[in-house]
């Protein structure tokens, strides 16, 4: 039987779970830890590949290996037990979201939270706008760079035609009905080659709805103007999808947009490094109209709660068996938090644990500090 840890991580579910966890209840922590353990396990495959690479197309092997190995080895959560919330307080991340599912989850969660906040602001002010999840694709191909450029350029042309209409009042197209959009590129890989596509949350003026909503209009997708316009731009793909999002649970549709750029579960390490070499440093997300200008924090840990609140700090360490708690600290709040180990979780004596703890956390934080200062 495949252990929980080796089952692939379903990225939309992972991110949808993550999205509610800016203020996660303590009950969600085991699930969260399990997700992170699976993510680390997948990174392990990429690390292994670096030890014995075949046709590796990158030249920073030693550096990457060190970064990936150090990512998320320790996670420190704060359990604010008086208010029943848990936050990820400290961790060291590699920030290589194209190679590391853990960083991809955290990055996705941060984007999702920031754009969901904007979405709630927009819809409070403009309750008549209807949100849709739009998907646009180009045909598969062997050359990732060429296919990616094709998708990016096609999408840019479509947006430029919208802008031209708004500026000059001519050349109306379906995209002109969109008052705001946030989008991201995604890449899947199969025996048919690379398949780049994009997902977007779009906000549409309901008076303008003609055939956007395939279900409501009863049109075949290929008959829609959206599809015909997209084909005229791409020359090779009429494939579009557009469906209303569940406004009771918008996070689910937002997770489609902010899930990983790469589908790690279907991506062998060799192709993963190939994609990394081509896509690193590229902008894989964007927005326009009412979604323009949202700031997504770089920091991948959670926002913490008030310092005055007492909390228990939980130290998780990653091993091949997954994450497990090594020790607790109890902070009672106030100006000088009282720190003590309240419950040693292994069979060593309190004193030994205290020494080990001091050594471990000091060494770890020194490395972390040096790392930060060198950046
Ligand atoms: Zn990472």
Short mmCIF file of C-alpha atoms and ligand atoms in Angstrom, two decimals:
data_model
loop_
_atom_site.label_atom_id
_atom_site.label_comp_id
_atom_site.label_asym_id
_atom_site.label_seq_id
_atom_site.Cartn_x
_atom_site.Cartn_y
_atom_site.Cartn_z
CA UNK A 1 0.00 0.00 0.00
CA UNK A 2 1.30 3.43 -0.89
CA UNK A 3 1.89 5.44 2.25
CA UNK A 4 0.12 8.77 2.64
CA UNK A 5 3.43 10.45 2.10
CA UNK A 6 4.11 8.96 -1.31
CA UNK A 7 0.68 9.65 -2.78
CA UNK A 8 0.98 12.61 -5.13
CA UNK A 9 -0.12 15.95 -3.89
CA UNK A 10 -3.19 17.24 -5.67
CA UNK A 11 -2.24 20.82 -6.21
CA UNK A 12 -5.66 22.48 -6.31
CA UNK A 13 -6.76 20.67 -3.17
CA UNK A 14 -3.46 21.51 -1.50
CA UNK A 15 -3.85 25.17 -2.28
CA UNK A 16 -7.55 25.32 -1.45
CA UNK A 17 -6.63 23.88 1.96
CA UNK A 18 -3.86 26.41 2.34
CA UNK A 19 -6.09 29.33 1.45
CA UNK A 20 -8.13 29.15 4.62
CA UNK A 21 -5.06 28.92 6.77
CA UNK A 22 -3.92 32.46 7.21
CA UNK A 23 -5.82 32.00 10.39
CA UNK A 24 -5.92 28.27 10.49
CA UNK A 25 -7.58 26.43 13.30
CA UNK A 26 -5.35 24.17 15.27
CA UNK A 27 -7.21 21.15 13.90
CA UNK A 28 -5.95 21.93 10.40
CA UNK A 29 -2.31 21.73 11.43
CA UNK A 30 -1.93 17.95 10.98
CA UNK A 31 -3.32 18.24 7.44
CA UNK A 32 -1.08 21.14 6.72
CA UNK A 33 1.97 19.27 7.97
CA UNK A 34 0.99 16.27 5.87
CA UNK A 35 0.79 18.46 2.75
CA UNK A 36 4.19 19.94 3.45
CA UNK A 37 5.65 16.49 4.06
CA UNK A 38 4.40 15.32 0.65
CA UNK A 39 5.81 18.42 -0.97
CA UNK A 40 9.22 17.83 0.63
CA UNK A 41 9.11 14.23 -0.52
CA UNK A 42 8.65 15.36 -4.13
CA UNK A 43 11.56 17.82 -3.78
CA UNK A 44 13.61 14.81 -2.65
CA UNK A 45 13.29 13.38 -6.17
CA UNK A 46 14.72 16.57 -7.64
CA UNK A 47 17.57 16.50 -5.13
CA UNK A 48 18.35 12.87 -5.93
CA UNK A 49 18.48 13.69 -9.61
CA UNK A 50 21.17 16.30 -8.96
CA UNK A 51 23.43 13.62 -7.48
CA UNK A 52 23.33 11.65 -10.70
CA UNK A 53 22.17 14.00 -13.44
CA UNK A 54 21.61 12.96 -17.04
CA UNK A 55 21.64 15.75 -19.64
CA UNK A 56 21.22 18.44 -17.02
CA UNK A 57 20.73 21.81 -18.67
CA UNK A 58 21.74 23.97 -15.69
CA UNK A 59 25.14 24.84 -14.29
CA UNK A 60 24.41 25.75 -10.66
CA UNK A 61 24.10 22.19 -9.37
CA UNK A 62 25.90 22.48 -6.03
CA UNK A 63 24.16 25.70 -5.08
CA UNK A 64 20.71 24.40 -6.06
CA UNK A 65 21.23 21.16 -4.19
CA UNK A 66 22.12 23.02 -1.00
CA UNK A 67 19.13 25.33 -1.33
CA UNK A 68 16.66 22.53 -1.98
CA UNK A 69 18.06 20.35 0.78
CA UNK A 70 17.81 23.12 3.37
CA UNK A 71 14.29 24.19 2.41
CA UNK A 72 11.69 23.63 5.11
CA UNK A 73 13.79 21.25 7.19
CA UNK A 74 12.48 23.02 10.24
CA UNK A 75 9.06 24.58 10.56
CA UNK A 76 8.09 26.56 13.63
CA UNK A 77 4.39 27.06 14.23
CA UNK A 78 2.79 29.22 16.86
CA UNK A 79 -0.32 27.86 18.40
CA UNK A 80 -2.22 30.78 19.91
CA UNK A 81 -4.22 28.52 22.14
CA UNK A 82 -6.38 31.24 23.70
CA UNK A 83 -7.87 32.13 20.30
CA UNK A 84 -7.49 28.71 18.64
CA UNK A 85 -5.26 29.76 15.76
CA UNK A 86 -2.00 28.44 14.39
CA UNK A 87 0.49 30.31 12.25
CA UNK A 88 3.68 29.30 10.49
CA UNK A 89 6.13 31.62 12.25
CA UNK A 90 9.58 30.59 11.07
CA UNK A 91 11.06 28.50 8.31
CA UNK A 92 13.86 28.66 5.83
CA UNK A 93 12.64 28.50 2.25
CA UNK A 94 14.63 27.91 -0.95
CA UNK A 95 12.30 30.20 -2.97
CA UNK A 96 12.78 27.96 -6.03
CA UNK A 97 9.09 27.58 -6.69
CA UNK A 98 9.69 25.88 -10.04
CA UNK A 99 11.65 23.06 -8.38
CA UNK A 100 10.19 22.95 -4.89
CA UNK A 101 6.50 22.16 -4.32
CA UNK A 102 6.70 23.44 -0.73
CA UNK A 103 7.73 26.92 -1.87
CA UNK A 104 5.19 26.68 -4.70
CA UNK A 105 2.38 25.99 -2.22
CA UNK A 106 3.40 28.84 0.06
CA UNK A 107 3.86 31.26 -2.80
CA UNK A 108 0.51 30.26 -4.29
CA UNK A 109 -1.17 30.69 -0.92
CA UNK A 110 0.26 34.19 -0.52
CA UNK A 111 -0.91 35.25 -3.99
CA UNK A 112 -4.28 33.67 -3.48
CA UNK A 113 -4.83 35.48 -0.17
CA UNK A 114 -3.78 38.87 -1.59
CA UNK A 115 -5.98 38.56 -4.69
CA UNK A 116 -8.92 37.17 -2.74
CA UNK A 117 -8.77 40.27 -0.51
CA UNK A 118 -8.86 42.46 -3.62
CA UNK A 119 -11.70 40.36 -5.06
CA UNK A 120 -13.75 40.88 -1.90
CA UNK A 121 -13.12 44.64 -2.05
CA UNK A 122 -14.10 44.81 -5.72
CA UNK A 123 -17.26 42.75 -5.39
CA UNK A 124 -18.35 44.73 -2.32
CA UNK A 125 -18.12 47.92 -4.40
CA UNK A 126 -19.42 46.41 -7.65
CA UNK A 127 -21.83 43.64 -6.67
CA UNK A 128 -23.14 43.41 -10.23
CA UNK A 129 -19.89 42.11 -11.73
CA UNK A 130 -19.91 38.39 -12.49
CA UNK A 131 -16.68 36.43 -11.86
CA UNK A 132 -15.61 33.67 -14.25
CA UNK A 133 -12.74 31.26 -14.46
CA UNK A 134 -11.28 31.59 -17.96
CA UNK A 135 -8.84 29.09 -19.48
CA UNK A 136 -6.95 29.68 -22.73
CA UNK A 137 -4.59 27.18 -24.27
CA UNK A 138 -2.25 26.71 -27.22
CA UNK A 139 -1.54 23.36 -28.87
CA UNK A 140 1.08 21.05 -27.39
CA UNK A 141 4.61 21.02 -28.69
CA UNK A 142 8.12 19.67 -28.12
CA UNK A 143 9.75 23.07 -27.66
CA UNK A 144 8.72 24.59 -24.34
CA UNK A 145 10.36 27.96 -25.01
CA UNK A 146 8.64 28.31 -28.38
CA UNK A 147 5.23 27.21 -27.02
CA UNK A 148 5.51 29.50 -24.00
CA UNK A 149 6.43 32.51 -26.17
CA UNK A 150 3.52 31.70 -28.43
CA UNK A 151 1.05 31.68 -25.53
CA UNK A 152 2.47 34.85 -23.97
CA UNK A 153 2.46 36.75 -27.27
CA UNK A 154 -1.06 35.59 -28.14
CA UNK A 155 -2.40 36.67 -24.76
CA UNK A 156 -0.59 40.01 -25.06
CA UNK A 157 -2.15 40.61 -28.49
CA UNK A 158 -5.59 39.85 -27.11
CA UNK A 159 -5.06 42.29 -24.24
CA UNK A 160 -3.66 44.93 -26.58
CA UNK A 161 -6.81 44.75 -28.73
CA UNK A 162 -8.85 45.30 -25.59
CA UNK A 163 -6.74 48.33 -24.67
CA UNK A 164 -7.04 49.72 -28.20
CA UNK A 165 -10.81 49.48 -27.94
CA UNK A 166 -10.84 51.24 -24.56
CA UNK A 167 -8.49 53.98 -25.83
CA UNK A 168 -9.82 54.48 -29.35
CA UNK A 169 -13.34 53.03 -29.24
CA UNK A 170 -12.91 50.63 -32.12
CA UNK A 171 -12.17 46.96 -32.60
CA UNK A 172 -14.46 45.56 -29.93
CA UNK A 173 -13.72 41.99 -28.82
CA UNK A 174 -14.94 39.65 -26.12
CA UNK A 175 -12.13 40.63 -23.78
CA UNK A 176 -13.50 44.20 -23.75
CA UNK A 177 -16.31 42.87 -21.56
CA UNK A 178 -13.77 42.11 -18.87
CA UNK A 179 -13.31 44.82 -16.24
CA UNK A 180 -10.58 43.08 -14.31
CA UNK A 181 -8.48 39.96 -14.59
CA UNK A 182 -5.74 38.13 -12.74
CA UNK A 183 -4.04 35.30 -14.59
CA UNK A 184 -1.19 32.83 -14.40
CA UNK A 185 0.59 30.50 -16.77
CA UNK A 186 0.70 26.79 -16.18
CA UNK A 187 2.67 24.04 -17.90
CA UNK A 188 1.90 20.38 -18.08
CA UNK A 189 3.97 17.68 -19.70
CA UNK A 190 2.92 14.39 -21.29
CA UNK A 191 3.96 12.12 -24.14
CA UNK A 192 2.33 14.71 -26.41
CA UNK A 193 4.89 17.28 -25.29
CA UNK A 194 4.56 20.53 -23.38
CA UNK A 195 1.16 22.07 -22.89
CA UNK A 196 1.24 25.69 -21.77
CA UNK A 197 -2.07 27.32 -20.88
CA UNK A 198 -3.36 30.11 -18.74
CA UNK A 199 -6.05 30.40 -16.10
CA UNK A 200 -7.64 33.72 -15.22
CA UNK A 201 -10.28 35.04 -12.88
CA UNK A 202 -12.18 37.63 -14.91
CA UNK A 203 -14.87 40.05 -13.81
CA UNK A 204 -17.53 40.66 -16.42
CA UNK A 205 -20.24 43.29 -16.71
CA UNK A 206 -23.47 41.23 -16.82
CA UNK A 207 -25.10 43.58 -19.36
CA UNK A 208 -22.35 42.59 -21.74
CA UNK A 209 -22.84 38.85 -21.39
CA UNK A 210 -23.55 37.35 -24.75
CA UNK A 211 -21.92 34.00 -25.18
CA UNK A 212 -19.29 33.99 -22.47
CA UNK A 213 -21.19 31.62 -20.29
CA UNK A 214 -21.33 28.44 -22.34
CA UNK A 215 -23.76 26.76 -20.03
CA UNK A 216 -26.18 29.67 -19.99
CA UNK A 217 -25.89 30.47 -23.69
CA UNK A 218 -26.17 26.83 -24.77
CA UNK A 219 -23.47 27.47 -27.37
CA UNK A 220 -20.77 25.02 -28.22
CA UNK A 221 -17.46 26.43 -27.07
CA UNK A 222 -16.08 26.42 -30.60
CA UNK A 223 -19.04 28.53 -31.79
CA UNK A 224 -18.38 31.24 -29.28
CA UNK A 225 -16.77 34.52 -30.27
CA UNK A 226 -14.27 34.01 -27.51
CA UNK A 227 -13.07 30.81 -29.16
CA UNK A 228 -13.07 32.30 -32.66
CA UNK A 229 -11.16 35.36 -31.56
CA UNK A 230 -8.61 33.24 -29.71
CA UNK A 231 -8.12 31.06 -32.80
CA UNK A 232 -7.64 34.12 -35.01
CA UNK A 233 -4.87 35.27 -32.68
CA UNK A 234 -3.11 31.97 -31.98
CA UNK A 235 -3.61 30.43 -35.40
CA UNK A 236 -3.48 26.99 -33.79
CA UNK A 237 -5.89 26.83 -30.92
CA UNK A 238 -9.56 27.56 -30.46
CA UNK A 239 -9.59 25.89 -27.08
CA UNK A 240 -11.10 28.06 -24.42
CA UNK A 241 -13.15 27.45 -21.35
CA UNK A 242 -15.12 29.90 -19.29
CA UNK A 243 -17.30 29.06 -16.34
CA UNK A 244 -18.87 31.02 -13.51
CA UNK A 245 -17.04 30.65 -10.22
CA UNK A 246 -18.74 29.55 -7.04
CA UNK A 247 -19.15 32.86 -5.25
CA UNK A 248 -19.88 31.05 -1.98
CA UNK A 249 -16.41 29.52 -2.16
CA UNK A 250 -14.31 31.69 -4.48
CA UNK A 251 -11.06 30.30 -3.00
CA UNK A 252 -11.61 27.07 -4.93
CA UNK A 253 -11.59 28.84 -8.29
CA UNK A 254 -8.77 31.12 -7.19
CA UNK A 255 -6.76 28.01 -6.38
CA UNK A 256 -7.00 27.03 -10.07
CA UNK A 257 -5.25 30.27 -10.95
CA UNK A 258 -2.66 30.26 -8.17
CA UNK A 259 -1.74 26.61 -8.06
CA UNK A 260 1.76 25.66 -9.16
CA UNK A 261 3.07 26.84 -12.51
CA UNK A 262 4.30 23.27 -12.99
CA UNK A 263 2.34 20.12 -12.36
CA UNK A 264 5.02 18.38 -10.29
CA UNK A 265 3.17 15.11 -9.92
CA UNK A 266 3.34 14.45 -13.68
CA UNK A 267 6.77 15.90 -14.22
CA UNK A 268 9.90 13.71 -14.11
CA UNK A 269 12.93 15.51 -12.60
CA UNK A 270 14.71 15.79 -15.94
CA UNK A 271 11.80 17.74 -17.48
CA UNK A 272 11.39 19.65 -14.25
CA UNK A 273 14.95 21.03 -14.55
CA UNK A 274 14.40 21.75 -18.22
CA UNK A 275 11.29 23.80 -17.38
CA UNK A 276 13.16 25.54 -14.57
CA UNK A 277 16.00 26.51 -16.92
CA UNK A 278 13.56 28.05 -19.39
CA UNK A 279 11.03 29.62 -17.04
CA UNK A 280 13.12 30.91 -14.12
CA UNK A 281 13.00 34.66 -13.77
CA UNK A 282 10.01 34.93 -16.12
CA UNK A 283 6.82 36.61 -15.04
CA UNK A 284 4.27 33.84 -14.79
CA UNK A 285 1.45 35.89 -13.30
CA UNK A 286 -0.23 39.13 -14.23
CA UNK A 287 -3.35 41.25 -13.91
CA UNK A 288 -5.21 44.13 -15.47
CA UNK A 289 -8.18 46.39 -14.82
CA UNK A 290 -9.73 46.11 -11.37
CA UNK A 291 -7.17 43.50 -10.30
CA UNK A 292 -4.22 45.71 -11.20
CA UNK A 293 -1.62 46.63 -8.58
CA UNK A 294 -2.16 43.97 -5.91
CA UNK A 295 0.98 43.58 -3.80
CA UNK A 296 1.87 40.01 -2.90
CA UNK A 297 4.28 39.76 0.03
CA UNK A 298 7.59 37.95 -0.69
CA UNK A 299 7.69 36.43 2.75
CA UNK A 300 6.42 32.84 2.75
CA UNK A 301 5.63 32.51 6.44
CA UNK A 302 2.26 33.55 7.90
CA UNK A 303 1.29 36.90 9.35
CA UNK A 304 1.64 36.56 13.11
CA UNK A 305 -0.91 37.57 15.71
CA UNK A 306 -0.47 40.11 18.49
CA UNK A 307 2.73 39.64 20.53
CA UNK A 308 0.76 39.97 23.73
CA UNK A 309 -1.11 36.77 23.08
CA UNK A 310 0.34 33.70 24.73
CA UNK A 311 1.32 30.86 22.45
CA UNK A 312 3.02 27.53 22.28
CA UNK A 313 5.79 27.29 19.76
CA UNK A 314 5.94 23.92 18.01
CA UNK A 315 9.18 22.82 16.37
CA UNK A 316 8.76 20.42 13.46
CA UNK A 317 11.71 18.66 11.87
CA UNK A 318 11.64 16.89 8.51
CA UNK A 319 13.14 13.43 8.09
CA UNK A 320 12.56 10.71 5.51
CA UNK A 321 9.56 9.68 7.59
CA UNK A 322 7.96 13.13 7.21
CA UNK A 323 7.57 15.95 9.70
CA UNK A 324 7.43 15.35 13.41
CA UNK A 325 7.40 17.61 16.46
CA UNK A 326 10.69 17.64 18.31
CA UNK A 327 9.83 20.05 21.10
CA UNK A 328 7.56 22.81 22.38
CA UNK A 329 8.15 26.22 23.91
CA UNK A 330 5.57 28.02 25.97
CA UNK A 331 5.44 31.82 25.64
CA UNK A 332 3.13 33.33 28.18
CA UNK A 333 2.99 36.76 26.53
CA UNK A 334 3.87 40.20 27.82
CA UNK A 335 7.09 42.07 27.27
CA UNK A 336 9.43 39.32 28.37
CA UNK A 337 8.07 36.06 27.16
CA UNK A 338 8.77 33.25 29.51
CA UNK A 339 10.29 30.39 27.60
CA UNK A 340 10.23 26.88 28.86
CA UNK A 341 9.95 23.44 27.45
CA UNK A 342 6.66 22.11 28.63
CA UNK A 343 6.56 18.64 27.22
CA UNK A 344 9.55 16.77 25.90
CA UNK A 345 8.25 14.51 23.22
CA UNK A 346 11.01 11.95 23.11
CA UNK A 347 12.55 9.80 25.78
CA UNK A 348 15.59 11.95 26.50
CA UNK A 349 15.77 13.78 29.79
CA UNK A 350 14.61 17.38 30.05
CA UNK A 351 18.15 18.56 30.55
CA UNK A 352 19.51 16.78 27.52
CA UNK A 353 16.65 18.04 25.45
CA UNK A 354 17.17 21.56 26.64
CA UNK A 355 20.81 21.42 25.67
CA UNK A 356 20.05 19.87 22.32
CA UNK A 357 17.36 22.43 21.74
CA UNK A 358 19.64 25.34 22.56
CA UNK A 359 22.28 24.01 20.23
CA UNK A 360 19.91 23.21 17.42
CA UNK A 361 17.93 26.38 17.38
CA UNK A 362 20.94 28.64 17.89
CA UNK A 363 22.90 26.99 15.10
CA UNK A 364 19.91 27.07 12.87
CA UNK A 365 19.08 30.72 13.48
CA UNK A 366 22.69 31.77 12.99
CA UNK A 367 22.68 30.15 9.56
CA UNK A 368 19.37 31.76 8.78
CA UNK A 369 20.65 35.18 9.88
CA UNK A 370 23.85 34.88 7.86
CA UNK A 371 21.82 33.81 4.84
CA UNK A 372 19.53 36.82 5.18
CA UNK A 373 22.42 39.25 5.58
CA UNK A 374 24.20 37.90 2.52
CA UNK A 375 21.17 38.47 0.31
ZN1 LIG B 1 11.60 25.46 -1.23
#
